mmCIF file of C-alpha atoms (C1' of nucleotides) in Angstrom:
data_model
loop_
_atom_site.group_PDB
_atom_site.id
_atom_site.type_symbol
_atom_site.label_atom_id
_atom_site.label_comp_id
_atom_site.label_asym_id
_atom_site.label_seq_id
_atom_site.Cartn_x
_atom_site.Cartn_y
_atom_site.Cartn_z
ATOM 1 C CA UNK A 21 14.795 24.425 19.556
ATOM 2 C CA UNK A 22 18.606 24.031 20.103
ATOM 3 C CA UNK A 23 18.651 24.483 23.602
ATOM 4 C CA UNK A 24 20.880 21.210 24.515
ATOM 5 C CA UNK A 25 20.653 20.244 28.393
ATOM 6 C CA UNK A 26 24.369 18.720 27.707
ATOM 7 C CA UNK A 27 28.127 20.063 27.433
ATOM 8 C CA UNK A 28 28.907 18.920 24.019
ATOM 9 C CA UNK A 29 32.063 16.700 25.308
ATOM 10 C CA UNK A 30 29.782 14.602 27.222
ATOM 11 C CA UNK A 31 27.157 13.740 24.255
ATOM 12 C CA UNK A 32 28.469 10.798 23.656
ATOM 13 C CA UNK A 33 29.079 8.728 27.462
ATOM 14 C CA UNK A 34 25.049 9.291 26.879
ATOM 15 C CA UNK A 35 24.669 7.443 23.498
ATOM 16 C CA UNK A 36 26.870 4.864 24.290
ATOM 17 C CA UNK A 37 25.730 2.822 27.245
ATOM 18 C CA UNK A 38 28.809 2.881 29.042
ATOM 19 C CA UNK A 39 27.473 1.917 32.306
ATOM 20 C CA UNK A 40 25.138 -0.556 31.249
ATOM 21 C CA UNK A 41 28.261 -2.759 29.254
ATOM 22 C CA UNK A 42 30.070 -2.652 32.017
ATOM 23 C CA UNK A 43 27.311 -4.370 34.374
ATOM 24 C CA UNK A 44 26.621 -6.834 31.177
ATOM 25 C CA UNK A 45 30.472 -7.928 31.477
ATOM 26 C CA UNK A 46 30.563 -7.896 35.146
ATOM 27 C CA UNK A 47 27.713 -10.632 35.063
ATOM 28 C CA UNK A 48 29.566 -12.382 31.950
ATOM 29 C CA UNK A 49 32.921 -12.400 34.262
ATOM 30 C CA UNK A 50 30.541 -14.254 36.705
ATOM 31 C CA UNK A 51 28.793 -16.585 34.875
ATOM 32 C CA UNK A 52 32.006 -17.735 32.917
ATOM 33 C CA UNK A 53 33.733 -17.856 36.946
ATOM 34 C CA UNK A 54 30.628 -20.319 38.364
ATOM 35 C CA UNK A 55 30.728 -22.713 34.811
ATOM 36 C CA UNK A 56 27.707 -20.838 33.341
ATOM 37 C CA UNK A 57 28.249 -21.485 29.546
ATOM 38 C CA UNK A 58 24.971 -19.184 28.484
ATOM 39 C CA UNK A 59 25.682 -15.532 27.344
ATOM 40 C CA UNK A 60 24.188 -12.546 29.263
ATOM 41 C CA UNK A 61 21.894 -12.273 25.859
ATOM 42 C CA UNK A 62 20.772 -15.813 26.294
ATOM 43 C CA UNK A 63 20.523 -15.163 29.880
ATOM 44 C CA UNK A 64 18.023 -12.205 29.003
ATOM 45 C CA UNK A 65 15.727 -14.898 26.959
ATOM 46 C CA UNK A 66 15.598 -17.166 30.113
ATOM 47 C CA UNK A 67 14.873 -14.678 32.473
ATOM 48 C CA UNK A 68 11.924 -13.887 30.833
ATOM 49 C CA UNK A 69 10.563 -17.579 30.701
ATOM 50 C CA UNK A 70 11.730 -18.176 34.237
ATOM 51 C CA UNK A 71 9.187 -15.095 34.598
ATOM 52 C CA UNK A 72 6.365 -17.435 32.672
ATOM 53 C CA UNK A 73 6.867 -20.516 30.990
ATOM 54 C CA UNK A 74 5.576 -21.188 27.350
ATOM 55 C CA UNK A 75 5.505 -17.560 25.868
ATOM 56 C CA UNK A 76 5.994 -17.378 22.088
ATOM 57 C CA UNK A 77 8.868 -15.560 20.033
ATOM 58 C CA UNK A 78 6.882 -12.564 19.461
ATOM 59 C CA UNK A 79 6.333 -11.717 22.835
ATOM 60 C CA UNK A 80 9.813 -12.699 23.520
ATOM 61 C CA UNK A 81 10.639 -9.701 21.222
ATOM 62 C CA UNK A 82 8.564 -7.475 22.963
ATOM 63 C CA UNK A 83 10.106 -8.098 26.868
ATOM 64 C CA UNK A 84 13.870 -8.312 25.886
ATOM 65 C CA UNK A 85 13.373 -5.528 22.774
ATOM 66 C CA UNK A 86 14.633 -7.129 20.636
ATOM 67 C CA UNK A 87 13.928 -8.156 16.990
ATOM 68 C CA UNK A 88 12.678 -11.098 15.420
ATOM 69 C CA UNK A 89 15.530 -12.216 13.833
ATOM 70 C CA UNK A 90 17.644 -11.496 16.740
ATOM 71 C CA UNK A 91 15.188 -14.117 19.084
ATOM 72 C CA UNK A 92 14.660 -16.588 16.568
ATOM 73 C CA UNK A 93 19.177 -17.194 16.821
ATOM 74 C CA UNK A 94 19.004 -16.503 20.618
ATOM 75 C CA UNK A 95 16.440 -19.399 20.410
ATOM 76 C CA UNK A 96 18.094 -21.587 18.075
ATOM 77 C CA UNK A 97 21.237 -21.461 20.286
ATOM 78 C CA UNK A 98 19.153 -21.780 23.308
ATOM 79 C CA UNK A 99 17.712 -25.271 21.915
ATOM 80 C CA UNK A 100 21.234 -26.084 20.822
ATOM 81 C CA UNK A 101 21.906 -26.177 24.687
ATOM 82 C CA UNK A 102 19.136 -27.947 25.714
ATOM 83 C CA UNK A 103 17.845 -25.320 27.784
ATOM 84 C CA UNK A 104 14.481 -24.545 25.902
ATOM 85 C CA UNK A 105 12.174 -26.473 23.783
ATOM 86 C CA UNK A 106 9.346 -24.892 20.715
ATOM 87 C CA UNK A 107 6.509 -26.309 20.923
ATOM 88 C CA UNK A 108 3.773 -25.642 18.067
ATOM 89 C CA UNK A 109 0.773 -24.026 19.259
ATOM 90 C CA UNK A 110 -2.344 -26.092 19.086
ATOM 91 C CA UNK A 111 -4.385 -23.229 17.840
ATOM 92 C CA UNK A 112 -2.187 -21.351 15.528
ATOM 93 C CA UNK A 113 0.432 -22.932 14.151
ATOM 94 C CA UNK A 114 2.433 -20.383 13.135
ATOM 95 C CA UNK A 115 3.432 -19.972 16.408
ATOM 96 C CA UNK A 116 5.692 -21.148 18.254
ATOM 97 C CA UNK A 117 5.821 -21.602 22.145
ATOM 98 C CA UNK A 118 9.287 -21.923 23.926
ATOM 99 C CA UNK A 119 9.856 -23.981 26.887
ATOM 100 C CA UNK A 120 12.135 -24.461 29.596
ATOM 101 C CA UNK A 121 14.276 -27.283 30.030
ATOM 102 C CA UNK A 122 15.175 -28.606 33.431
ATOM 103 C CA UNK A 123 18.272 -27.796 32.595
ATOM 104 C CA UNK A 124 16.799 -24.253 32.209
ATOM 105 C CA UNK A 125 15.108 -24.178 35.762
ATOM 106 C CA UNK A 126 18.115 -25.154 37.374
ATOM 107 C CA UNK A 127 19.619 -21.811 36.225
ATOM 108 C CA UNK A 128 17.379 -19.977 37.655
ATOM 109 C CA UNK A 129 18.432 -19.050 40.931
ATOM 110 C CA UNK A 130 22.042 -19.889 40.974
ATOM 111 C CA UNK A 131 22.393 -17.203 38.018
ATOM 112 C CA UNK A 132 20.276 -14.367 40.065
ATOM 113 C CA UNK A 133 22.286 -14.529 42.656
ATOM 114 C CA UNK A 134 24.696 -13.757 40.467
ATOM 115 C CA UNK A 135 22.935 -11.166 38.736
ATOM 116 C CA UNK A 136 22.067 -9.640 42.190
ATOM 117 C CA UNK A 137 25.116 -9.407 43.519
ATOM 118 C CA UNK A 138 26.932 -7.853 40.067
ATOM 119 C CA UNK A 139 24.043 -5.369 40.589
ATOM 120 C CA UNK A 140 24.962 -4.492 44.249
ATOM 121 C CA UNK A 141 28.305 -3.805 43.069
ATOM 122 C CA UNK A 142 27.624 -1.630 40.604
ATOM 123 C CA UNK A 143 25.025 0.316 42.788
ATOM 124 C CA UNK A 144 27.894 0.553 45.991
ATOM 125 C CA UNK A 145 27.023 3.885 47.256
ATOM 126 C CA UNK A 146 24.369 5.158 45.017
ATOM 127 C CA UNK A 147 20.912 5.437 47.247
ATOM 128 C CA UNK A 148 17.986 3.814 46.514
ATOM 129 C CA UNK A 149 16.000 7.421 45.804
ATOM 130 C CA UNK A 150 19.441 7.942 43.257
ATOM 131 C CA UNK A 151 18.211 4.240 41.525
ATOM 132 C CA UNK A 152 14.762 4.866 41.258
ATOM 133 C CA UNK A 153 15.424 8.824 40.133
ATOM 134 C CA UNK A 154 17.876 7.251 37.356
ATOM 135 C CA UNK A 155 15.402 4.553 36.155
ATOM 136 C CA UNK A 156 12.763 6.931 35.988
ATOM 137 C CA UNK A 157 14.484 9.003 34.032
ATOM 138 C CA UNK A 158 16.144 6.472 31.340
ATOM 139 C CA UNK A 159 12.428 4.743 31.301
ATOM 140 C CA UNK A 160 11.129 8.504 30.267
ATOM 141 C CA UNK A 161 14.059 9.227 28.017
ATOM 142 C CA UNK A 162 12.801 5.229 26.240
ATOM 143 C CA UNK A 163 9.595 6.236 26.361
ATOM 144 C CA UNK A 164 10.637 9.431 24.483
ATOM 145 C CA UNK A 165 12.036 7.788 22.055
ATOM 146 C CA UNK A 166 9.219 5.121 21.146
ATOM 147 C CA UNK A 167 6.855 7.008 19.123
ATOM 148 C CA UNK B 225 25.404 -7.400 51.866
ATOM 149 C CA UNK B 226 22.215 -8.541 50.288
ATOM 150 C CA UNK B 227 20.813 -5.595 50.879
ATOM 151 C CA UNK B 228 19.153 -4.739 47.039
ATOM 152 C CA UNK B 229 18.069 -1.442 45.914
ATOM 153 C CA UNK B 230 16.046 -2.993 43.493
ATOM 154 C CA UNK B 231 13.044 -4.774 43.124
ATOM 155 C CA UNK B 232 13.718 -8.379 41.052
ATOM 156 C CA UNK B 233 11.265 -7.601 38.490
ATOM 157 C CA UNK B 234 13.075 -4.591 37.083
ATOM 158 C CA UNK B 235 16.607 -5.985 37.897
ATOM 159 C CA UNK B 236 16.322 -6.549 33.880
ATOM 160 C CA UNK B 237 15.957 -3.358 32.512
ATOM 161 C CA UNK B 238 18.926 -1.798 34.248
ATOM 162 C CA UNK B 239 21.227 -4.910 32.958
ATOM 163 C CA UNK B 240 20.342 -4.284 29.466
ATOM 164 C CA UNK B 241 20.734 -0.565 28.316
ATOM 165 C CA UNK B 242 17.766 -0.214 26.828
ATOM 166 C CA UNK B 243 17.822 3.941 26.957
ATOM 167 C CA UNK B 244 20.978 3.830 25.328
ATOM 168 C CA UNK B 245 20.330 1.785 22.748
ATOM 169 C CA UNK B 246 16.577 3.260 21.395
ATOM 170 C CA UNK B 247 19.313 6.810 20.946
ATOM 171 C CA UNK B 248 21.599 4.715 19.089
ATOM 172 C CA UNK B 249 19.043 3.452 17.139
ATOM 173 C CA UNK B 250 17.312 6.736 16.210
ATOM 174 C CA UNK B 251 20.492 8.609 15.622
ATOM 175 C CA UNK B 252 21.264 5.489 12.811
ATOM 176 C CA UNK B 253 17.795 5.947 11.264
ATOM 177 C CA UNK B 254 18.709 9.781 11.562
ATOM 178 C CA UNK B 255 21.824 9.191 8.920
ATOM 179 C CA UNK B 256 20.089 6.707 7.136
ATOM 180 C CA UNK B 257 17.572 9.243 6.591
ATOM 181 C CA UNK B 258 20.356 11.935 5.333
ATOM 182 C CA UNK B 259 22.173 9.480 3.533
ATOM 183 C CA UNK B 260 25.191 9.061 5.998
ATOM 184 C CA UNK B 261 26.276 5.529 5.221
ATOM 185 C CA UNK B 262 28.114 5.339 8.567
ATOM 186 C CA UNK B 263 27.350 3.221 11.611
ATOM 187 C CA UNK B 264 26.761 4.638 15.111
ATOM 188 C CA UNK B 265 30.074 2.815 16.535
ATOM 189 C CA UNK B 266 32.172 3.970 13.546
ATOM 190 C CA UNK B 267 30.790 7.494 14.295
ATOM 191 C CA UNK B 268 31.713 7.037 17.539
ATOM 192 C CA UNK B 269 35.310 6.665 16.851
ATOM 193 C CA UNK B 270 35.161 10.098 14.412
ATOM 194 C CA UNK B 271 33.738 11.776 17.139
ATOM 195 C CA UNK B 272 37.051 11.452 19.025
ATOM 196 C CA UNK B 273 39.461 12.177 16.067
ATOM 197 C CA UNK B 274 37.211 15.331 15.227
ATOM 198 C CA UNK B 275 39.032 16.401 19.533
ATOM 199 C CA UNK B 276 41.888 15.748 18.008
ATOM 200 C CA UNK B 277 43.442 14.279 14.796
ATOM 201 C CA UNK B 278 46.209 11.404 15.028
ATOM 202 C CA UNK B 279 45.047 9.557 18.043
ATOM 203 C CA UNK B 280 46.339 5.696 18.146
ATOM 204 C CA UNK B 281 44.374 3.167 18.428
ATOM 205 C CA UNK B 282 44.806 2.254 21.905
ATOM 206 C CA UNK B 283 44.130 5.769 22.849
ATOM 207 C CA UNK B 284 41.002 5.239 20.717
ATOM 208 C CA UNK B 285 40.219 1.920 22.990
ATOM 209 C CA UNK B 286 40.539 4.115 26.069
ATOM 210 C CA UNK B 287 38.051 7.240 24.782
ATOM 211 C CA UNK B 288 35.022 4.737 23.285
ATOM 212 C CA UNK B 289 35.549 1.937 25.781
ATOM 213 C CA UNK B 290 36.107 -0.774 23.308
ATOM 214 C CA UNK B 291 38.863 -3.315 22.943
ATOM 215 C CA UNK B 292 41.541 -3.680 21.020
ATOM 216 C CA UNK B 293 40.255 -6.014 18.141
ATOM 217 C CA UNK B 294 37.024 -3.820 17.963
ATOM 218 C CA UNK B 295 39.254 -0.488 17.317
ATOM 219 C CA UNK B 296 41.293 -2.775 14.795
ATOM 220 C CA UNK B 297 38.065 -3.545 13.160
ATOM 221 C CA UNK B 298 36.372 -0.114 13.387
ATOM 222 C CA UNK B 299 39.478 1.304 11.855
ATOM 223 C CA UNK B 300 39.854 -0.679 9.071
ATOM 224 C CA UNK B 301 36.051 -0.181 7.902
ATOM 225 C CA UNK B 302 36.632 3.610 7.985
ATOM 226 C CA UNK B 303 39.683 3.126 5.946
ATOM 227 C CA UNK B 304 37.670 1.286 3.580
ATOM 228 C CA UNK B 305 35.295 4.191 3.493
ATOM 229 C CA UNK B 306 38.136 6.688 3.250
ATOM 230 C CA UNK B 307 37.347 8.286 6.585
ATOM 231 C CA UNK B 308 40.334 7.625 8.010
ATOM 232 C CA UNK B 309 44.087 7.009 6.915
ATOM 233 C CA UNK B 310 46.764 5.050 9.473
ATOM 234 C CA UNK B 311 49.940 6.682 9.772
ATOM 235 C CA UNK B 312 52.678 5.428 10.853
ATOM 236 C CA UNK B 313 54.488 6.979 14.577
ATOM 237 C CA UNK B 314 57.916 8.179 13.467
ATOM 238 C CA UNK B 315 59.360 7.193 16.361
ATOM 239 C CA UNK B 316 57.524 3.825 17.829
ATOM 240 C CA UNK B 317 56.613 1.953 14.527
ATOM 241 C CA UNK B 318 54.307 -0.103 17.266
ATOM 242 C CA UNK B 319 51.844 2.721 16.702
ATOM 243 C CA UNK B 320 49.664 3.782 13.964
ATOM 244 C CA UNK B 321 48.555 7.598 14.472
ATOM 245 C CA UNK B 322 44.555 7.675 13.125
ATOM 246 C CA UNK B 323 43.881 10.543 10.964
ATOM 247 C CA UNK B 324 40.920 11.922 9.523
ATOM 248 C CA UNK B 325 40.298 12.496 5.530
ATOM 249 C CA UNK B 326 38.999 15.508 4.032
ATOM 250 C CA UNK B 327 35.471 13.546 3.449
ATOM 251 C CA UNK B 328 35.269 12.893 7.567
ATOM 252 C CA UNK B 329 36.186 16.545 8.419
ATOM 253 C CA UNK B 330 33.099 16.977 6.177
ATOM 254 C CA UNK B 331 30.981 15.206 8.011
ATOM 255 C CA UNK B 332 31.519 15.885 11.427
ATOM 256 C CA UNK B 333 29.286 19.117 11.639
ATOM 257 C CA UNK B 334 26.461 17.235 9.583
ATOM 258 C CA UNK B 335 26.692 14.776 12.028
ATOM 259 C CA UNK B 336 26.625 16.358 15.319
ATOM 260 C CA UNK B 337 23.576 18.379 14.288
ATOM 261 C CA UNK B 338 22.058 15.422 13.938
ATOM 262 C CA UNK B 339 23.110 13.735 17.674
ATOM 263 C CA UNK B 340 22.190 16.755 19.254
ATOM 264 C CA UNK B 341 18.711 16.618 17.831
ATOM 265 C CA UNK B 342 18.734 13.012 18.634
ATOM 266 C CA UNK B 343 19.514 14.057 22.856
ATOM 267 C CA UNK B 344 16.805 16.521 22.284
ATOM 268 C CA UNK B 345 14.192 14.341 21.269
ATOM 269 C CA UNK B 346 15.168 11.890 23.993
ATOM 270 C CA UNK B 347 15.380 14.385 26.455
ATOM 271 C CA UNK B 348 12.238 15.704 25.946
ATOM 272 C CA UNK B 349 10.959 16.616 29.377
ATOM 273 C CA UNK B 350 13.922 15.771 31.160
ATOM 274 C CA UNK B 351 15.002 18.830 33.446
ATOM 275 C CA UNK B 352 19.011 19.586 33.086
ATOM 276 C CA UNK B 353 19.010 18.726 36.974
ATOM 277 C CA UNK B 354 18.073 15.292 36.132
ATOM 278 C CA UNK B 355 20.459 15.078 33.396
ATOM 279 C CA UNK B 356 23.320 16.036 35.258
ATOM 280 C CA UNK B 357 22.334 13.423 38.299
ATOM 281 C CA UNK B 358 21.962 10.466 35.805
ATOM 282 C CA UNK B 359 25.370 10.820 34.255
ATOM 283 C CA UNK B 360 26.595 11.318 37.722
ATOM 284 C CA UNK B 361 24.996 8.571 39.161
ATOM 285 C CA UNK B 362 26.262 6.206 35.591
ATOM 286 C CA UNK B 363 29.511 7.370 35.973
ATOM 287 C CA UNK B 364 29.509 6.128 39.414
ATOM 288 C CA UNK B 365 28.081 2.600 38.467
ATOM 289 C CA UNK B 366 31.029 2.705 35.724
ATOM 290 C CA UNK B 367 33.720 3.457 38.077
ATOM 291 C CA UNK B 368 32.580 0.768 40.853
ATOM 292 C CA UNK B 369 32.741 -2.014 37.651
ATOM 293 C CA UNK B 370 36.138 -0.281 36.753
ATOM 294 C CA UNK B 371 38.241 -1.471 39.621
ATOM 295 C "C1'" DG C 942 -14.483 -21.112 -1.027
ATOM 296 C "C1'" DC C 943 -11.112 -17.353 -2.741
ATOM 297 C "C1'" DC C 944 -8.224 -13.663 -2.272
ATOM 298 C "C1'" DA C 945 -6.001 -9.713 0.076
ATOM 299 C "C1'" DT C 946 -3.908 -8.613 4.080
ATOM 300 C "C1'" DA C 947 -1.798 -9.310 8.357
ATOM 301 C "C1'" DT C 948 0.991 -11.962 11.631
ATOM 302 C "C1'" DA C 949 4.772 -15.417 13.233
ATOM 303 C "C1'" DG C 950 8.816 -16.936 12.335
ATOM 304 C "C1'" DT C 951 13.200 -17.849 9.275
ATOM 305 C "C1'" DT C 952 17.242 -16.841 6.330
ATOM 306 C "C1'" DG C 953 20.959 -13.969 4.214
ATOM 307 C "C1'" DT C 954 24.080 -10.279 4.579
ATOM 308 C "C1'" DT C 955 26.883 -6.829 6.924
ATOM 309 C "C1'" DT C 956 28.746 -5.002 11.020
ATOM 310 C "C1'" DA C 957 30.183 -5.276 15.726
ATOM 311 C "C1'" DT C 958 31.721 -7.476 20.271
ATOM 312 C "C1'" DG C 959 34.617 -10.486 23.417
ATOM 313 C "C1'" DC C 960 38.183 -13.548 24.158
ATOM 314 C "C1'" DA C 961 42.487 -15.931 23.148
ATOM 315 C "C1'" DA C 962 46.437 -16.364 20.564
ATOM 316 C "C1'" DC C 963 49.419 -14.299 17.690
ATOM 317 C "C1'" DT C 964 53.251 -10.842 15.375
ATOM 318 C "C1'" DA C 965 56.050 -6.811 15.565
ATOM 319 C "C1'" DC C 966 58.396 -3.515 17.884
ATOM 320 C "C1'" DT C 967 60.469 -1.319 22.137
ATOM 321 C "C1'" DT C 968 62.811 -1.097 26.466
ATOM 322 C "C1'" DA C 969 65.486 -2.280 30.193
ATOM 323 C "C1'" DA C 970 68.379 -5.420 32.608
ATOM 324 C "C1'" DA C 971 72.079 -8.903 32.701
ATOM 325 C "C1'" DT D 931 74.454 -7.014 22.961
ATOM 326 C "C1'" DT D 932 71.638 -10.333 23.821
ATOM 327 C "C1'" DT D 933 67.552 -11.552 26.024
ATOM 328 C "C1'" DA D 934 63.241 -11.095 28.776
ATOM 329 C "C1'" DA D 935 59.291 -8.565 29.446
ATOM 330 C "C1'" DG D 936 56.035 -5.252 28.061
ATOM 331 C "C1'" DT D 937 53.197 -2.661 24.626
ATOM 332 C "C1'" DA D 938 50.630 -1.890 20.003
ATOM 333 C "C1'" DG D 939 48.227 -3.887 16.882
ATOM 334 C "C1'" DT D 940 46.190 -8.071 14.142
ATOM 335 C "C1'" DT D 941 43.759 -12.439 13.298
ATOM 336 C "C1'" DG D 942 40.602 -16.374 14.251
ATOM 337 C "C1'" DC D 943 36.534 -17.853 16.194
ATOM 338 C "C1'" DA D 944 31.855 -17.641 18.296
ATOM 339 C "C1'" DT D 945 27.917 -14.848 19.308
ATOM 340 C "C1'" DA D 946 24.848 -11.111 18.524
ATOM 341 C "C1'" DA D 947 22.448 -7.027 16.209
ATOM 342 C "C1'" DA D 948 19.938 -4.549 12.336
ATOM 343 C "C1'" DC D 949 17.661 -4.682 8.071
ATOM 344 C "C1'" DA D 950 15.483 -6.698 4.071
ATOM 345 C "C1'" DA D 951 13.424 -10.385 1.890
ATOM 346 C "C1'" DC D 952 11.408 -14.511 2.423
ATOM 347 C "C1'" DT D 953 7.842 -18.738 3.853
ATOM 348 C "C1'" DA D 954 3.916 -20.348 6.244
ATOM 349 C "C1'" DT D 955 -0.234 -19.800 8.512
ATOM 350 C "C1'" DA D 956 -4.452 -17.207 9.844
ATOM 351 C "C1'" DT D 957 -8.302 -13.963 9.145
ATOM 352 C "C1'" DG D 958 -11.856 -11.157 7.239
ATOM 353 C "C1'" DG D 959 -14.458 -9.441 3.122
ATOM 354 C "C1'" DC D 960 -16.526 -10.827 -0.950
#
DNA sequence: GCCATATAGTTGTTTATGCAACTACTTAAA
DNA sequence: TTTAAGTAGTTGCATAAACAACTATATGGC
């Protein structure tokens, strides 16, 4: 039962998401650098829609994992900068549908360059078997963790 | 130099630490659960002292990756628990010297029994190979960001 | 139709992060 | 010894997260 597949002086580099951060403020650094005003948490919300237009709160939640509190302030700041809309749904009114903005759109691909090439920094010399061996892993150790 | 070792769909989920942050999350429910009223990032700062008593705070910056304000912060909310007492340096009066109470001492093997069930859990089916080769490969990622 | 239950989203509170600007103290050079 | 530069820590401000409690709408059984 106590068999630990870690040296104790290393437990916590894996609770904290030390590498993870950094790439989050690498992409900030970025985005403040080209004029982007959105946060990398705002950016998260976008890149989702920019994946599918129109998707509701809820299933907002869902892609970024986040909770429902936590998307309906991403989304109020969001509107605040005119880069997504709710719309009621026809159906079911409780829910809302979020839209993009143009404003929105025209993020899109200037920020994933960005986001590409913070990424290809932080991968320099680390193959691509390494990256999918890694996210395999981490999407096991999530999965793990889910029940 | 836009050579990616990812595909764009899963770009996401390596930006946003999702592993790291479902452990967080169940080693806070795991206190909760015991009654330890203390959060994961003020546990994270213990976790240092308990290597060794009467670190500053700008050493504690340096071991939990944080900045200055957030240590300032952290530190004040454990003196407010009585965790934690500032001292002080008897020579540089710039410094305070972080030292632990009796009531932190008490917690700190309560507490690791608890994160090293937590790495068990999420480990679950992880060989110590692949353990090893993520925090390699992370550590890598960090130190590329570092520079 | 009426009520219990479930679902979608919001609000309040506490804690934490990042950045910039600040104070206090130290050190080293003129 | 006075001053300039550097270091340690604090404060103000904006954003975000987690949790609990809340409102509003929808649905399914009676």
């Amino acid at each position: 039962m106590a068999v630990t597949h870690f040296k104790k002086g290393e437990l916590y580099s894996f609770i904290t998401g030390k590498a993870s951060t950094a790439i989050a403020r690498r992409l900030q650094k970025k985005f403040n650098e080209a004029g982007i005003t959105i946060t990398i948490e705002q950016w998260s919300v976008l890149y989702h829609l920019w994946k599918g237009d129109g998707a509701s709160q809820q299933e907002l939640c869902n892609a970024t994992f986040r909770d429902k509190p936590s998307i309906t302030r991403l989304v109020d700041n969001l509107e605040k900068l005119d880069l997504v809309k709710r719309v009621a749904h026809d159906k079911d009114r409780r829910i809302n549908k979020i839209f993009l903005t143009k404003a929105a759109q025209a993020l899109e691909e200037q920020t994933m360059v960005l986001a590409e090439e913070t990424l290809n920094e932080a991968l320099a010399g680390v193959s691509q078997q390494e990256v999918e061996m890694c996210k395999e892993v981490l999407q096991r150790v999530y999965d793990n963790l889910s029940g």
